[in-house]
Amino acid sequence: MNIKKYGSFSGRLFNVFNYALMTVFMIACLYPFYYVIIYSLSDPHKISRGGVFFWPVNPTIDSYVEILSKKTVPLAFVVSAAKTVLGTALCIYCSSLFGYLMTKQEMRFRKLVYRFVISSMYLGAGLIPWYLTMKAYGLQNSFLLYVIPGMLNAFFVILIKTYIESIPASMEESAEVDGAGFLTMFHRIIFPLSKPIIATVAVFSAVGIWNSWQDNFFLVSNPNLQTIQLILYKYFNEATLLAAELARNPSAIKEAPKISSETVKMTMSVISIVPILLVYPFMQRYFVKGIMLGAVKG
């Protein structure tokens, strides 16, 4: 009886400690994002006097209005969203199809091709060869630059191939007896059953594509193809000049005192971070399952 009571008490004590520790850890992870948001919504002059900690000081959305009123930002946001959606879809499909192909024992030189693709994870020619290659393919100042180079990812191929190998072979054999071909089995059996790993790959791919800016920086000079990440990079480096430009804007004379370089940085950070954060909740239920099952085999 005493042992049971002691065990019950220790269990409750452990749960309390565990929840308290996880709550502190969660707050430590979420507070930086929350701080950026409330800073962007605060009056910079009020912040300079007392700072901001838990809620916005004299809340205002003037910084968002001014930033979004510049033509480059909404257009760059659309370009970034388009390249993320299209690039992620192509990456998922091509990597999945290739990963499924690598599970076929009857494919000639299968191991050689697979190892050749995997070697690309460890060997890189560098920036200059990459630049010359992209330029030779005619991808300079082209939207295709954002989606074609990332259509096949070696790391994603490993995850997807490993997951597909965990699917019972009897399902493919049954479909093959019914006359299903390679593409039919992939589209109607393998791909639908691979939702957990597909969701995992989708999160990785979307985050990587959304955050990339070097391809835009080195190979795109067309202002209509600028991405939000490159504009964020430029604004971070020129935040003070941008704030001065906004302050001199005749249509914002009354609001100019509410704009500062730090507010511009925080506002641009929110604009670039929040969209990709909204993707994760839809993929969360598949994410852990996919990454664990995809790592069972080497």
Short mmCIF file of N, CA, C and O in Angstrom, two decimals, residues 196 199-200 203 277-291:
data_model
loop_
_atom_site.label_atom_id
_atom_site.label_comp_id
_atom_site.label_asym_id
_atom_site.label_seq_id
_atom_site.Cartn_x
_atom_site.Cartn_y
_atom_site.Cartn_z
N PRO A 196 3.28 10.14 -44.65
CA PRO A 196 4.12 10.66 -43.55
C PRO A 196 5.48 11.17 -44.00
O PRO A 196 5.89 12.26 -43.61
N ALA A 199 5.12 14.33 -46.18
CA ALA A 199 4.89 15.53 -45.37
C ALA A 199 6.19 16.02 -44.76
O ALA A 199 6.45 17.23 -44.69
N THR A 200 7.02 15.08 -44.31
CA THR A 200 8.32 15.44 -43.74
C THR A 200 9.19 16.13 -44.77
O THR A 200 9.78 17.19 -44.51
N VAL A 203 7.98 19.70 -45.59
CA VAL A 203 8.40 20.73 -44.62
C VAL A 203 9.84 21.13 -44.86
O VAL A 203 10.17 22.32 -44.93
N LEU A 277 5.93 29.50 -41.05
CA LEU A 277 5.52 28.91 -39.77
C LEU A 277 4.10 28.36 -39.84
O LEU A 277 3.75 27.42 -39.11
N LEU A 278 3.28 28.94 -40.70
CA LEU A 278 1.90 28.49 -40.83
C LEU A 278 1.79 27.15 -41.54
O LEU A 278 0.75 26.48 -41.46
N VAL A 279 2.85 26.73 -42.22
CA VAL A 279 2.82 25.46 -42.94
C VAL A 279 2.95 24.28 -41.99
O VAL A 279 2.31 23.24 -42.18
N TYR A 280 3.76 24.43 -40.96
CA TYR A 280 4.08 23.29 -40.08
C TYR A 280 2.88 22.66 -39.40
O TYR A 280 2.80 21.43 -39.33
N PRO A 281 1.92 23.44 -38.85
CA PRO A 281 0.79 22.79 -38.16
C PRO A 281 0.03 21.79 -39.02
O PRO A 281 -0.49 20.79 -38.51
N PHE A 282 -0.05 22.04 -40.34
CA PHE A 282 -0.77 21.13 -41.22
C PHE A 282 0.01 19.83 -41.46
O PHE A 282 -0.57 18.81 -41.84
N MET A 283 1.33 19.86 -41.26
CA MET A 283 2.16 18.70 -41.52
C MET A 283 2.60 17.99 -40.23
O MET A 283 3.22 16.94 -40.28
N GLN A 284 2.27 18.57 -39.08
CA GLN A 284 2.82 18.10 -37.82
C GLN A 284 2.46 16.65 -37.53
O GLN A 284 3.28 15.86 -37.05
N ARG A 285 1.22 16.25 -37.81
CA ARG A 285 0.79 14.90 -37.45
C ARG A 285 1.52 13.83 -38.25
O ARG A 285 1.61 12.68 -37.82
N TYR A 286 2.05 14.21 -39.43
CA TYR A 286 2.81 13.26 -40.23
C TYR A 286 4.31 13.35 -39.97
O TYR A 286 5.06 12.43 -40.28
N PHE A 287 4.75 14.49 -39.45
CA PHE A 287 6.18 14.80 -39.43
C PHE A 287 6.99 13.79 -38.62
O PHE A 287 7.94 13.19 -39.12
N VAL A 288 6.62 13.59 -37.35
CA VAL A 288 7.39 12.71 -36.47
C VAL A 288 7.35 11.28 -36.98
O VAL A 288 8.38 10.58 -37.05
N LYS A 289 6.18 10.81 -37.37
CA LYS A 289 6.04 9.45 -37.88
C LYS A 289 6.90 9.25 -39.12
O LYS A 289 7.57 8.23 -39.27
N GLY A 290 6.88 10.22 -40.01
CA GLY A 290 7.64 10.09 -41.25
C GLY A 290 9.13 10.06 -41.02
O GLY A 290 9.84 9.23 -41.60
N ILE A 291 9.64 10.94 -40.19
CA ILE A 291 11.09 11.02 -39.99
C ILE A 291 11.59 9.80 -39.21
O ILE A 291 12.71 9.34 -39.43
#
